[in-house]
CSV table of C-alpha atoms and ligand atoms in Angstrom, one decimal:
chain,number,residue,atom,x,y,z
A,1,MET,CA,8.7,-19.5,12.4
A,2,GLU,CA,10.8,-17.0,10.5
A,3,VAL,CA,12.1,-13.7,11.9
A,4,PHE,CA,14.3,-10.9,10.6
A,5,ARG,CA,17.3,-10.6,12.9
A,6,LEU,CA,19.3,-7.4,12.7
A,7,THR,CA,22.2,-6.1,14.6
A,8,GLY,CA,22.5,-2.3,15.2
A,9,PRO,CA,23.2,0.4,15.2
A,10,THR,CA,23.9,0.7,11.6
A,11,GLN,CA,23.9,3.3,8.8
A,12,LEU,CA,22.4,2.7,5.3
A,13,ARG,CA,24.5,3.7,2.3
A,14,GLY,CA,24.0,3.0,-1.4
A,15,THR,CA,21.4,2.7,-4.1
A,16,VAL,CA,18.1,0.9,-4.0
A,17,ASP,CA,15.7,0.1,-6.8
A,18,VAL,CA,12.0,0.3,-6.1
A,19,ARG,CA,9.4,-1.2,-8.5
A,20,GLY,CA,5.7,-0.7,-8.9
A,21,ALA,CA,3.3,0.2,-6.2
A,22,LYS,CA,1.5,-2.6,-4.4
A,23,ASN,CA,-1.6,-0.4,-4.0
A,24,SER,CA,-1.7,0.3,-7.7
A,25,VAL,CA,-0.8,-3.1,-9.2
A,26,LEU,CA,-3.4,-5.0,-7.3
A,27,LYS,CA,-6.1,-2.7,-8.6
A,28,LEU,CA,-4.7,-2.7,-12.2
A,29,MET,CA,-4.9,-6.5,-12.0
A,30,ALA,CA,-8.6,-6.2,-10.9
A,31,ALA,CA,-9.2,-3.7,-13.7
A,32,SER,CA,-8.1,-6.2,-16.3
A,33,LEU,CA,-11.4,-8.0,-15.6
A,34,LEU,CA,-13.2,-5.2,-17.5
A,35,ALA,CA,-11.8,-6.3,-20.9
A,36,VAL,CA,-11.9,-9.7,-22.6
A,37,GLY,CA,-8.4,-10.7,-23.8
A,38,LYS,CA,-4.9,-10.5,-22.5
A,39,THR,CA,-3.8,-7.5,-20.4
A,40,THR,CA,-0.1,-7.2,-19.5
A,41,ILE,CA,1.1,-5.3,-16.5
A,42,THR,CA,4.8,-4.5,-16.1
A,43,ASN,CA,7.0,-3.1,-13.2
A,44,VAL,CA,5.2,-5.5,-10.9
A,45,PRO,CA,6.9,-6.0,-7.5
A,46,ALA,CA,7.6,-9.6,-6.3
A,47,ILE,CA,5.4,-9.5,-3.2
A,48,LEU,CA,3.0,-11.9,-1.6
A,49,ASP,CA,-0.1,-9.8,-2.3
A,50,VAL,CA,0.5,-10.0,-6.0
A,51,ARG,CA,0.5,-13.8,-5.7
A,52,ILE,CA,-2.8,-13.7,-3.8
A,53,MET,CA,-4.3,-11.5,-6.6
A,54,VAL,CA,-3.0,-14.0,-9.2
A,55,GLU,CA,-4.8,-16.8,-7.3
A,56,LEU,CA,-8.0,-14.8,-7.0
A,57,LEU,CA,-8.1,-13.9,-10.8
A,58,SER,CA,-7.2,-17.6,-11.6
A,59,ARG,CA,-10.2,-18.8,-9.5
A,60,LEU,CA,-12.4,-16.3,-11.4
A,61,GLY,CA,-11.4,-18.2,-14.6
A,62,CYS,CA,-8.6,-16.0,-15.9
A,63,THR,CA,-5.4,-17.5,-17.3
A,64,VAL,CA,-2.7,-15.7,-15.4
A,65,ASP,CA,1.0,-15.8,-16.2
A,66,TYR,CA,3.3,-14.2,-13.5
A,67,ASP,CA,7.0,-13.8,-14.0
A,68,ALA,CA,8.1,-12.4,-10.6
A,69,GLU,CA,11.7,-11.8,-11.6
A,70,ALA,CA,10.8,-9.9,-14.7
A,71,GLY,CA,8.0,-8.1,-12.9
A,72,ILE,CA,5.4,-9.0,-15.5
A,73,VAL,CA,1.8,-10.2,-15.0
A,74,SER,CA,-0.3,-11.1,-18.0
A,75,ILE,CA,-4.0,-11.9,-17.4
A,76,ASP,CA,-6.1,-13.5,-20.1
A,77,VAL,CA,-9.7,-12.7,-19.3
A,78,PRO,CA,-12.4,-14.9,-20.8
A,79,ALA,CA,-15.8,-13.6,-22.0
A,80,GLU,CA,-17.5,-15.2,-18.9
A,81,VAL,CA,-15.6,-14.8,-15.6
A,82,GLY,CA,-16.6,-16.1,-12.2
A,83,ILE,CA,-18.3,-13.8,-9.8
A,84,GLN,CA,-17.2,-15.0,-6.4
A,85,ALA,CA,-14.2,-13.8,-4.4
A,86,ASP,CA,-13.7,-16.4,-1.5
A,87,TYR,CA,-13.4,-15.5,2.1
A,88,GLU,CA,-10.1,-17.4,2.3
A,89,LEU,CA,-8.5,-14.9,-0.2
A,90,VAL,CA,-10.3,-11.7,1.0
A,91,ARG,CA,-9.2,-12.5,4.5
A,92,ALA,CA,-5.6,-12.9,3.4
A,93,MET,CA,-5.7,-9.6,1.4
A,94,ARG,CA,-8.3,-6.9,1.9
A,95,ALA,CA,-7.5,-5.4,-1.5
A,96,SER,CA,-9.4,-8.4,-3.0
A,97,ILE,CA,-12.5,-6.2,-2.6
A,98,SER,CA,-11.3,-4.2,-5.7
A,99,VAL,CA,-12.8,-6.9,-7.9
A,100,LEU,CA,-16.3,-5.8,-6.7
A,101,GLY,CA,-16.6,-2.8,-9.1
A,102,PRO,CA,-15.2,-4.6,-12.2
A,103,LEU,CA,-17.3,-7.7,-11.7
A,104,THR,CA,-20.5,-5.8,-11.1
A,105,ALA,CA,-19.9,-3.7,-14.2
A,106,ARG,CA,-19.0,-6.6,-16.5
A,107,MET,CA,-20.9,-9.6,-15.2
A,108,HIS,CA,-23.7,-7.6,-13.5
A,109,SER,CA,-23.2,-9.6,-10.4
A,110,ALA,CA,-20.5,-10.0,-7.7
A,111,HIS,CA,-20.2,-12.0,-4.5
A,112,VAL,CA,-17.2,-10.7,-2.5
A,113,ALA,CA,-16.5,-11.9,1.0
A,114,LEU,CA,-16.5,-9.2,3.7
A,115,PRO,CA,-12.9,-8.7,4.9
A,116,GLY,CA,-13.7,-8.6,8.6
A,117,GLY,CA,-11.4,-7.4,11.3
A,118,ASP,CA,-8.1,-5.6,10.5
A,119,ALA,CA,-5.1,-4.7,12.6
A,120,ILE,CA,-5.3,-1.0,11.6
A,121,GLY,CA,-9.0,-0.1,12.3
A,122,SER,CA,-12.5,-1.0,11.3
A,123,ARG,CA,-12.2,0.0,7.6
A,124,GLY,CA,-15.8,0.1,6.6
A,125,LEU,CA,-17.2,-0.5,3.1
A,126,ASP,CA,-20.2,1.8,3.4
A,127,MET,CA,-19.0,4.1,0.6
A,128,HIS,CA,-18.4,1.2,-1.8
A,129,GLN,CA,-22.0,0.0,-1.1
A,130,ALA,CA,-23.7,3.4,-1.3
A,131,GLY,CA,-21.9,4.2,-4.6
A,132,LEU,CA,-22.8,0.9,-6.2
A,133,GLU,CA,-26.4,1.4,-5.1
A,134,ALA,CA,-26.4,4.9,-6.6
A,135,LEU,CA,-25.2,3.2,-9.9
A,136,GLY,CA,-28.3,1.0,-9.8
A,137,ALA,CA,-27.0,-2.2,-8.2
A,138,HIS,CA,-28.9,-4.0,-5.5
A,139,VAL,CA,-26.5,-4.7,-2.6
A,140,ARG,CA,-27.1,-7.1,0.3
A,141,LEU,CA,-25.1,-9.0,2.8
A,142,GLU,CA,-25.5,-12.7,2.6
A,143,HIS,CA,-23.7,-15.4,4.6
A,144,GLY,CA,-20.7,-13.1,5.1
A,145,TYR,CA,-20.6,-12.1,1.5
A,146,PHE,CA,-21.2,-8.6,0.0
A,147,VAL,CA,-23.6,-9.4,-2.9
A,148,ALA,CA,-24.1,-6.8,-5.7
A,149,GLU,CA,-26.5,-7.4,-8.5
A,150,ALA,CA,-27.5,-5.2,-11.4
A,151,PRO,CA,-29.3,-7.4,-13.9
A,152,GLY,CA,-29.8,-4.7,-16.5
A,153,GLY,CA,-26.3,-3.2,-16.0
A,154,LEU,CA,-25.2,-0.1,-14.1
A,155,THR,CA,-26.5,3.4,-14.9
A,156,GLY,CA,-24.4,6.6,-14.6
A,157,THR,CA,-25.2,8.9,-11.7
A,158,ASP,CA,-23.8,11.7,-9.4
A,159,ILE,CA,-21.9,10.4,-6.4
A,160,ALA,CA,-20.4,12.4,-3.5
A,161,LEU,CA,-18.1,10.5,-1.2
A,162,ASP,CA,-18.2,11.4,2.5
A,163,PHE,CA,-14.4,11.0,2.6
A,164,PRO,CA,-11.9,10.6,-0.2
A,165,SER,CA,-11.6,6.8,0.2
A,166,VAL,CA,-9.0,5.2,-2.0
A,167,GLY,CA,-10.8,1.8,-2.2
A,168,ALA,CA,-14.2,3.3,-2.8
A,169,THR,CA,-13.0,5.7,-5.5
A,170,GLU,CA,-11.2,2.9,-7.3
A,171,ASN,CA,-14.2,0.5,-7.2
A,172,LEU,CA,-16.6,3.1,-8.3
A,173,VAL,CA,-14.5,4.5,-11.2
A,174,MET,CA,-14.0,0.9,-12.5
A,175,ALA,CA,-17.7,0.2,-12.2
A,176,ALA,CA,-18.7,3.4,-13.9
A,177,THR,CA,-16.5,2.8,-17.0
A,178,LEU,CA,-19.1,0.4,-18.4
A,179,ALA,CA,-22.2,2.0,-16.9
A,180,SER,CA,-24.7,3.6,-19.4
A,181,GLY,CA,-24.4,7.4,-19.3
A,182,VAL,CA,-22.3,9.8,-17.2
A,183,THR,CA,-21.1,9.3,-13.6
A,184,THR,CA,-19.6,12.0,-11.6
A,185,ILE,CA,-17.7,11.3,-8.3
A,186,ALA,CA,-17.2,14.3,-6.0
A,187,ASN,CA,-14.6,14.2,-3.2
A,188,ALA,CA,-12.7,11.5,-5.0
A,189,ALA,CA,-9.3,10.3,-3.8
A,190,LYS,CA,-6.4,11.7,-5.7
A,191,GLU,CA,-3.6,9.3,-4.8
A,192,PRO,CA,-1.0,8.6,-7.5
A,193,GLU,CA,-2.2,5.0,-7.6
A,194,ILE,CA,-5.7,6.3,-8.5
A,195,VAL,CA,-4.2,8.3,-11.3
A,196,ASP,CA,-2.4,5.2,-12.5
A,197,ILE,CA,-5.6,3.2,-12.5
A,198,CYS,CA,-7.5,5.9,-14.4
A,199,LEU,CA,-4.7,6.2,-16.9
A,200,MET,CA,-4.8,2.4,-17.6
A,201,LEU,CA,-8.6,2.6,-17.9
A,202,VAL,CA,-8.3,5.4,-20.4
A,203,GLU,CA,-5.7,3.3,-22.4
A,204,MET,CA,-8.3,0.5,-22.3
A,205,GLY,CA,-10.8,2.9,-24.0
A,206,ALA,CA,-12.6,4.3,-20.9
A,207,ARG,CA,-13.6,8.0,-21.0
A,208,ILE,CA,-12.5,9.7,-17.7
A,209,GLU,CA,-12.2,13.4,-17.1
A,210,GLY,CA,-10.6,15.2,-14.1
A,211,ILE,CA,-7.9,12.6,-13.5
A,212,GLY,CA,-5.8,13.6,-10.5
A,213,THR,CA,-8.5,15.9,-9.1
A,214,ALA,CA,-11.2,15.4,-6.5
A,215,ASP,CA,-13.9,15.6,-9.2
A,216,LEU,CA,-14.0,12.7,-11.7
A,217,THR,CA,-16.4,12.4,-14.6
A,218,ILE,CA,-16.7,9.0,-16.2
A,219,ILE,CA,-18.6,8.7,-19.5
A,220,GLY,CA,-19.7,5.1,-19.9
A,221,VAL,CA,-18.6,3.1,-22.9
A,222,ASP,CA,-19.9,-0.3,-24.2
A,223,ALA,CA,-16.7,-2.3,-23.9
A,224,LEU,CA,-13.0,-1.9,-23.0
A,225,HIS,CA,-10.0,-3.6,-24.7
A,226,PRO,CA,-6.9,-5.2,-23.1
A,227,VAL,CA,-3.6,-3.2,-22.9
A,228,GLU,CA,-0.1,-3.3,-21.7
A,229,HIS,CA,0.6,-0.9,-18.8
A,230,ARG,CA,3.5,0.0,-16.6
A,231,THR,CA,2.8,0.3,-12.9
A,232,VAL,CA,3.6,3.6,-11.2
A,233,GLY,CA,6.5,3.4,-8.7
A,234,ASP,CA,5.8,2.6,-5.0
A,235,ARG,CA,6.0,5.9,-3.1
A,236,ILE,CA,5.5,4.1,0.2
A,237,VAL,CA,8.4,1.7,-0.3
A,238,ALA,CA,10.5,4.6,-1.6
A,239,GLY,CA,9.5,6.6,1.6
A,240,THR,CA,10.5,3.6,3.7
A,241,TYR,CA,14.1,3.7,2.4
A,242,ALA,CA,14.1,7.5,2.6
A,243,PHE,CA,13.2,7.4,6.3
A,244,ALA,CA,15.7,4.6,6.9
A,245,ALA,CA,18.4,6.9,5.5
A,246,ALA,CA,17.2,9.9,7.5
A,247,LEU,CA,17.0,8.0,10.9
A,248,SER,CA,20.2,6.1,10.4
A,249,GLY,CA,22.3,9.1,9.4
A,250,GLY,CA,22.9,7.3,6.1
A,251,ASP,CA,23.0,8.2,2.4
A,252,VAL,CA,20.6,6.4,0.1
A,253,THR,CA,19.7,6.9,-3.5
A,254,VAL,CA,16.2,5.6,-4.4
A,255,ARG,CA,15.6,4.8,-8.1
A,256,GLY,CA,12.1,4.2,-9.6
A,257,VAL,CA,10.0,6.8,-7.8
A,258,GLY,CA,10.1,10.6,-8.1
A,259,LEU,CA,9.7,13.2,-5.4
A,260,ASP,CA,6.8,14.7,-7.6
A,261,ILE,CA,4.5,12.0,-6.1
A,262,MET,CA,5.9,12.5,-2.5
A,263,PRO,CA,5.5,16.2,-2.0
A,264,ASN,CA,4.8,16.2,1.7
A,265,VAL,CA,7.2,13.5,2.5
A,266,ALA,CA,10.1,15.4,1.0
A,267,ILE,CA,9.2,18.5,3.2
A,268,LYS,CA,9.1,16.4,6.4
A,269,LEU,CA,12.3,14.6,5.6
A,270,ARG,CA,14.0,18.0,5.1
A,271,ASP,CA,12.6,19.1,8.5
A,272,THR,CA,14.6,16.2,10.1
A,273,GLY,CA,17.7,17.9,8.9
A,274,ALA,CA,18.2,15.5,6.0
A,275,THR,CA,19.3,16.7,2.6
A,276,VAL,CA,16.9,15.5,-0.1
A,277,ASP,CA,17.9,15.9,-3.7
A,278,ASP,CA,15.6,15.4,-6.6
A,279,LEU,CA,17.7,13.5,-9.2
A,280,GLY,CA,15.0,13.9,-12.0
A,281,ASP,CA,15.2,11.4,-14.8
A,282,ILE,CA,17.8,8.7,-14.4
A,283,THR,CA,18.6,5.2,-15.6
A,284,LEU,CA,17.0,2.6,-13.4
A,285,GLY,CA,18.5,-0.8,-12.4
A,286,ASP,CA,16.7,-2.5,-15.2
A,287,GLY,CA,18.1,-0.1,-17.8
A,288,THR,CA,14.8,1.8,-18.3
A,289,GLN,CA,14.4,5.5,-17.6
A,290,GLY,CA,12.6,6.7,-14.5
A,291,ARG,CA,12.8,9.1,-11.6
A,292,GLY,CA,15.0,9.1,-8.5
A,293,PHE,CA,16.1,11.0,-5.4
A,294,ARG,CA,18.8,10.9,-2.8
A,295,VAL,CA,18.5,11.3,1.0
A,296,ILE,CA,21.5,12.1,3.2
A,297,GLY,CA,20.5,11.8,6.8
A,298,PRO,CA,21.7,14.1,9.6
A,299,GLU,CA,23.9,12.8,12.4
A,300,ARG,CA,20.9,12.9,14.7
A,301,PRO,CA,17.4,13.8,13.3
A,302,HIS,CA,15.4,16.7,14.5
A,303,ALA,CA,12.0,15.7,15.9
A,304,ILE,CA,9.1,16.4,13.4
A,305,ARG,CA,5.4,17.0,13.6
A,306,VAL,CA,3.3,15.1,11.1
A,307,ALA,CA,-0.4,14.8,10.5
A,308,THR,CA,-1.5,12.0,8.1
A,309,MET,CA,-4.0,13.1,5.4
A,310,PRO,CA,-5.3,11.9,2.1
A,311,PHE,CA,-3.0,12.7,-0.9
A,312,PRO,CA,-1.3,15.2,-1.4
A,313,GLY,CA,-1.0,15.1,2.5
A,314,PHE,CA,1.4,12.9,4.4
A,315,PRO,CA,0.5,9.2,3.8
A,316,THR,CA,-0.7,7.2,6.8
A,317,ASP,CA,1.3,4.3,5.5
A,318,LEU,CA,4.5,6.1,6.4
A,319,GLN,CA,3.5,6.9,10.0
A,320,PRO,CA,5.4,4.1,11.7
A,321,PHE,CA,8.6,5.5,10.2
A,322,VAL,CA,7.8,8.9,11.6
A,323,ILE,CA,7.4,7.4,15.0
A,324,ALA,CA,10.7,5.4,14.6
A,325,LEU,CA,12.6,8.5,13.5
A,326,ASN,CA,11.2,10.7,16.3
A,327,SER,CA,12.1,8.1,18.8
A,328,VAL,CA,15.8,8.7,18.2
A,329,SER,CA,15.5,12.4,17.5
A,330,ASP,CA,16.8,15.4,19.5
A,331,GLY,CA,13.4,16.5,20.8
A,332,VAL,CA,9.7,15.8,21.1
A,333,GLY,CA,7.8,14.9,18.0
A,334,LEU,CA,4.1,14.5,17.2
A,335,LEU,CA,2.2,12.2,15.0
A,336,SER,CA,-1.5,12.7,14.4
A,337,GLU,CA,-3.2,9.8,12.7
A,338,ASN,CA,-6.3,11.0,10.8
A,339,LEU,CA,-7.2,8.0,8.6
A,340,PHE,CA,-7.1,4.8,10.7
A,341,GLU,CA,-8.3,4.8,14.3
A,342,ALA,CA,-6.3,1.8,15.5
A,343,ARG,CA,-2.9,2.1,13.9
A,344,TRP,CA,-1.2,2.0,17.3
A,345,ARG,CA,-0.1,-1.6,17.7
A,346,PHE,CA,3.2,-0.5,16.4
A,347,VAL,CA,3.7,1.8,19.4
A,348,GLN,CA,3.5,-1.1,21.9
A,349,GLU,CA,6.2,-3.0,20.0
A,350,VAL,CA,8.6,-0.1,19.4
A,351,ALA,CA,8.3,0.7,23.1
A,352,ARG,CA,10.0,-2.7,23.7
A,353,LEU,CA,13.0,-1.2,21.9
A,354,GLY,CA,13.0,1.7,24.4
A,355,ALA,CA,11.1,4.3,22.4
A,356,LYS,CA,9.2,6.8,24.5
A,357,VAL,CA,5.8,7.2,22.9
A,358,ARG,CA,2.6,8.4,24.6
A,359,VAL,CA,-0.7,8.0,22.7
A,360,ASP,CA,-3.7,10.2,23.4
A,361,GLY,CA,-6.7,9.7,21.1
A,362,ASN,CA,-5.3,10.0,17.6
A,363,HIS,CA,-2.1,11.7,18.6
A,364,ALA,CA,1.2,10.1,19.5
A,365,LEU,CA,3.8,12.2,21.4
A,366,ILE,CA,7.3,10.9,20.9
A,367,THR,CA,10.3,11.9,23.1
A,368,GLY,CA,13.6,11.1,21.5
A,369,VAL,CA,16.2,9.0,23.3
A,370,ASP,CA,19.9,8.7,22.7
A,371,GLU,CA,19.8,5.1,21.6
A,372,LEU,CA,17.3,2.3,21.4
A,373,SER,CA,18.2,-1.2,22.5
A,374,GLY,CA,17.5,-4.4,20.5
A,375,ALA,CA,14.7,-6.7,21.6
A,376,GLU,CA,12.2,-9.2,20.2
A,377,VAL,CA,9.3,-7.5,18.6
A,378,GLU,CA,6.3,-8.5,16.5
A,379,ALA,CA,4.9,-7.0,13.3
A,380,SER,CA,1.1,-6.5,13.2
A,381,ASP,CA,0.8,-5.2,9.7
A,382,ILE,CA,3.0,-4.5,6.6
A,383,ARG,CA,4.1,-1.0,7.6
A,384,ALA,CA,4.4,-1.7,11.3
A,385,GLY,CA,6.8,-4.5,10.4
A,386,ALA,CA,9.0,-2.3,8.2
A,387,GLY,CA,8.9,0.3,10.9
A,388,LEU,CA,10.2,-2.1,13.5
A,389,VAL,CA,13.1,-3.0,11.2
A,390,LEU,CA,13.9,0.7,10.8
A,391,ALA,CA,13.8,1.2,14.5
A,392,GLY,CA,16.1,-1.8,14.8
A,393,LEU,CA,18.7,0.0,12.6
A,394,ARG,CA,19.1,2.5,15.4
A,395,ALA,CA,19.0,0.0,18.3
A,396,ALA,CA,22.1,-1.3,19.9
A,397,GLY,CA,22.4,-5.1,19.8
A,398,ILE,CA,20.1,-7.6,18.2
A,399,THR,CA,16.5,-6.9,17.2
A,400,GLU,CA,14.3,-9.8,16.1
A,401,VAL,CA,11.2,-9.0,14.2
A,402,SER,CA,8.6,-11.7,14.0
A,403,GLY,CA,5.4,-11.7,11.9
A,404,VAL,CA,7.6,-11.2,8.8
A,405,ASP,CA,4.9,-12.6,6.5
A,406,HIS,CA,3.2,-9.2,6.9
A,407,ILE,CA,6.4,-7.5,5.5
A,408,ASP,CA,6.5,-10.0,2.6
A,409,ARG,CA,3.1,-8.8,1.6
A,410,GLY,CA,4.4,-5.4,0.6
A,411,TYR,CA,8.2,-5.3,0.4
A,412,GLU,CA,10.1,-7.2,-2.3
A,413,GLY,CA,13.5,-8.5,-1.2
A,414,PHE,CA,13.5,-6.4,1.9
A,415,VAL,CA,16.3,-8.2,3.6
A,416,GLN,CA,18.4,-8.4,0.5
A,417,LYS,CA,17.9,-4.7,-0.3
A,418,LEU,CA,18.8,-3.7,3.3
A,419,GLN,CA,21.9,-6.0,3.2
A,420,ALA,CA,23.0,-4.3,0.0
A,421,LEU,CA,22.7,-1.0,1.8
A,422,GLY,CA,25.0,-2.2,4.5
A,423,ALA,CA,22.5,-3.4,7.2
A,424,ASP,CA,23.5,-6.4,9.2
A,425,ILE,CA,20.2,-8.3,8.8
A,426,VAL,CA,19.3,-11.9,8.0
A,427,ARG,CA,16.1,-13.9,7.7
A,428,VAL,CA,16.2,-16.9,10.0
A,429,SER,CA,14.0,-19.7,11.1
A,430,ARG,CA,13.3,-19.9,14.8
A,431,ALA,CA,12.2,-23.3,16.1
A,432,ASP,CA,12.9,-22.4,19.7
A,433,ARG,CA,9.6,-20.6,20.4
A,434,LEU,CA,7.0,-22.0,22.7
A,435,SER,CA,4.0,-23.3,20.8
A,436,PHE,CA,0.6,-24.1,22.4
A,437,ASP,CA,-1.2,-25.1,19.3
B,1,EPU,N1,-13.7,4.1,5.0
B,1,EPU,C1,-15.0,3.9,5.4
B,1,EPU,N2,-16.0,3.5,4.5
B,1,EPU,C2,-15.6,3.1,3.2
B,1,EPU,C3,-14.3,3.2,2.8
B,1,EPU,C4,-13.3,3.7,3.7
B,1,EPU,O1,-15.3,4.3,6.5
B,1,EPU,O2,-16.5,2.7,2.5
B,1,EPU,C5,-12.7,4.6,5.9
B,1,EPU,C6,-11.8,3.5,6.4
B,1,EPU,O3,-12.4,2.8,7.5
B,1,EPU,C7,-10.5,4.3,6.8
B,1,EPU,C8,-10.5,5.4,5.8
B,1,EPU,O4,-11.9,5.5,5.3
B,1,EPU,O5,-10.6,4.8,8.1
B,1,EPU,C9,-9.5,5.3,4.7
B,1,EPU,O6,-9.9,4.2,3.9
B,1,EPU,P1,-9.6,4.1,2.3
B,1,EPU,O7,-10.7,3.5,1.6
B,1,EPU,O8,-9.0,5.4,1.8
B,1,EPU,O9,-8.3,3.0,2.3
B,1,EPU,P2,-8.2,1.6,1.7
B,1,EPU,O10,-8.6,1.7,0.2
B,1,EPU,O11,-8.9,0.6,2.6
B,1,EPU,C10,-5.8,2.0,0.8
B,1,EPU,C11,-4.5,1.3,1.0
B,1,EPU,C12,-3.9,1.4,2.4
B,1,EPU,C13,-3.8,2.9,2.7
B,1,EPU,C14,-5.1,3.6,2.5
B,1,EPU,C15,-5.0,5.1,2.7
B,1,EPU,C16,-4.7,-0.5,-0.7
B,1,EPU,C17,-4.8,-1.9,-0.9
B,1,EPU,N3,-4.7,-0.1,0.6
B,1,EPU,O12,-6.7,1.4,1.8
B,1,EPU,O13,-2.7,0.8,2.4
B,1,EPU,O14,-3.3,3.0,4.0
B,1,EPU,O15,-5.6,3.4,1.2
B,1,EPU,O16,-4.1,5.7,1.9
B,1,EPU,O17,-4.7,0.3,-1.6
B,1,EPU,C18,-0.9,-0.6,3.1
B,1,EPU,O18,-0.4,-0.6,2.0
B,1,EPU,O19,-0.2,-1.0,4.1
B,1,EPU,C19,-2.2,0.0,3.4
B,1,EPU,C20,-2.9,-0.3,4.5
């Protein structure tokens, strides 16, 4: 078993490069299924989830070439692609369900395993289903698979989402690009990753109006063509390093993501007493041009009050970092979780480091303490794992985070990047744990 072992307390100082967003690139890869031929995606992070998507697309019959170091994935899509996403892969990565829309649109049939339980809530698929049915597909559940069939193809329609779901918006936009006629989606999600996917679809020949708003109009076309597209920067990874700087009293420059796609995050970071400077257009680590910002943390952060909301609100994926920061703040902070009902496993673990957190319904009240103390803790999901590492930066002594495969799913070179910022952290194997297997 591998763990991240860090010794604190420590301050982070230096520059970190952040590549493309996990939650965009996985969907861009799925969108490639909509066009026959070779689509190339750049600025791809070297993370486990990309490897899982490479495997999924390969099993569907695509020829996929992935250069992790260069950050390039090219996907050669044949005229006939497979229609089944296996349970083994969907279970490993829920984002596999993003092939549902493209497969139903292009092949008129998709069999995608239901993801099942998830460590951060029930995460239903009802809006994906209702939207595809509105577009004319017959949808049923069969042997654990979500089966969508539209023998005559999909037909444009008016859809209103109950909630601006990221996954449902993406699946329905992708499906509607090849539907006959016009589709409107009201109450659509507006996340920068959705904008990125819509922009790639437009480059591929799709007709989409209202990009970046809650009202999307998609005018169906007969076919799309392959393109080369650069993935938008990962605002959640960027936010992770920004919070790490703020809670450790450090000074970190983040290259590859602009504050323009993190409006609420910048406000909350400033509320902690941190200085947040927009560096505008800068030269990135790979020599290309991009955006960047710098965060200088206060000696001790002020407690902050945060409510997670769909974009442009404060992202749910940054909530463990808010809890970690509040736990060493000079007061009492509040975190209200409005997207996922069961994102609290992190709280039980951070309490092992001495954090004082009280959960009541969807609210967590966090009372700051002078110092946390290192302990063994376990990651239950990607962000919880990164959050435990951040808390460990402010914990005296050794913190060991297990479940690091979760962190690998979304953070490229996390240990190396933190080391470069001055953290005393290593990835080590531990064979001395009890095993009852
Ligand atoms: N929901 C439904 N029915 C649906 C769809 C969603 O009830 O048909 C509910 C979910 O149960 C959840 C809420 O709506 O309570 C939000 O779900 P949404 O569909 O917006 O999220 P998602 O597409 O499942 C993506 C990201 C998450 C991120 C959320 C919210 C990917 C692969 N995942 O999930 O990222 O937290 O949007 O921004 O894009 C992560 O990266 O660690 C992560 C969990």
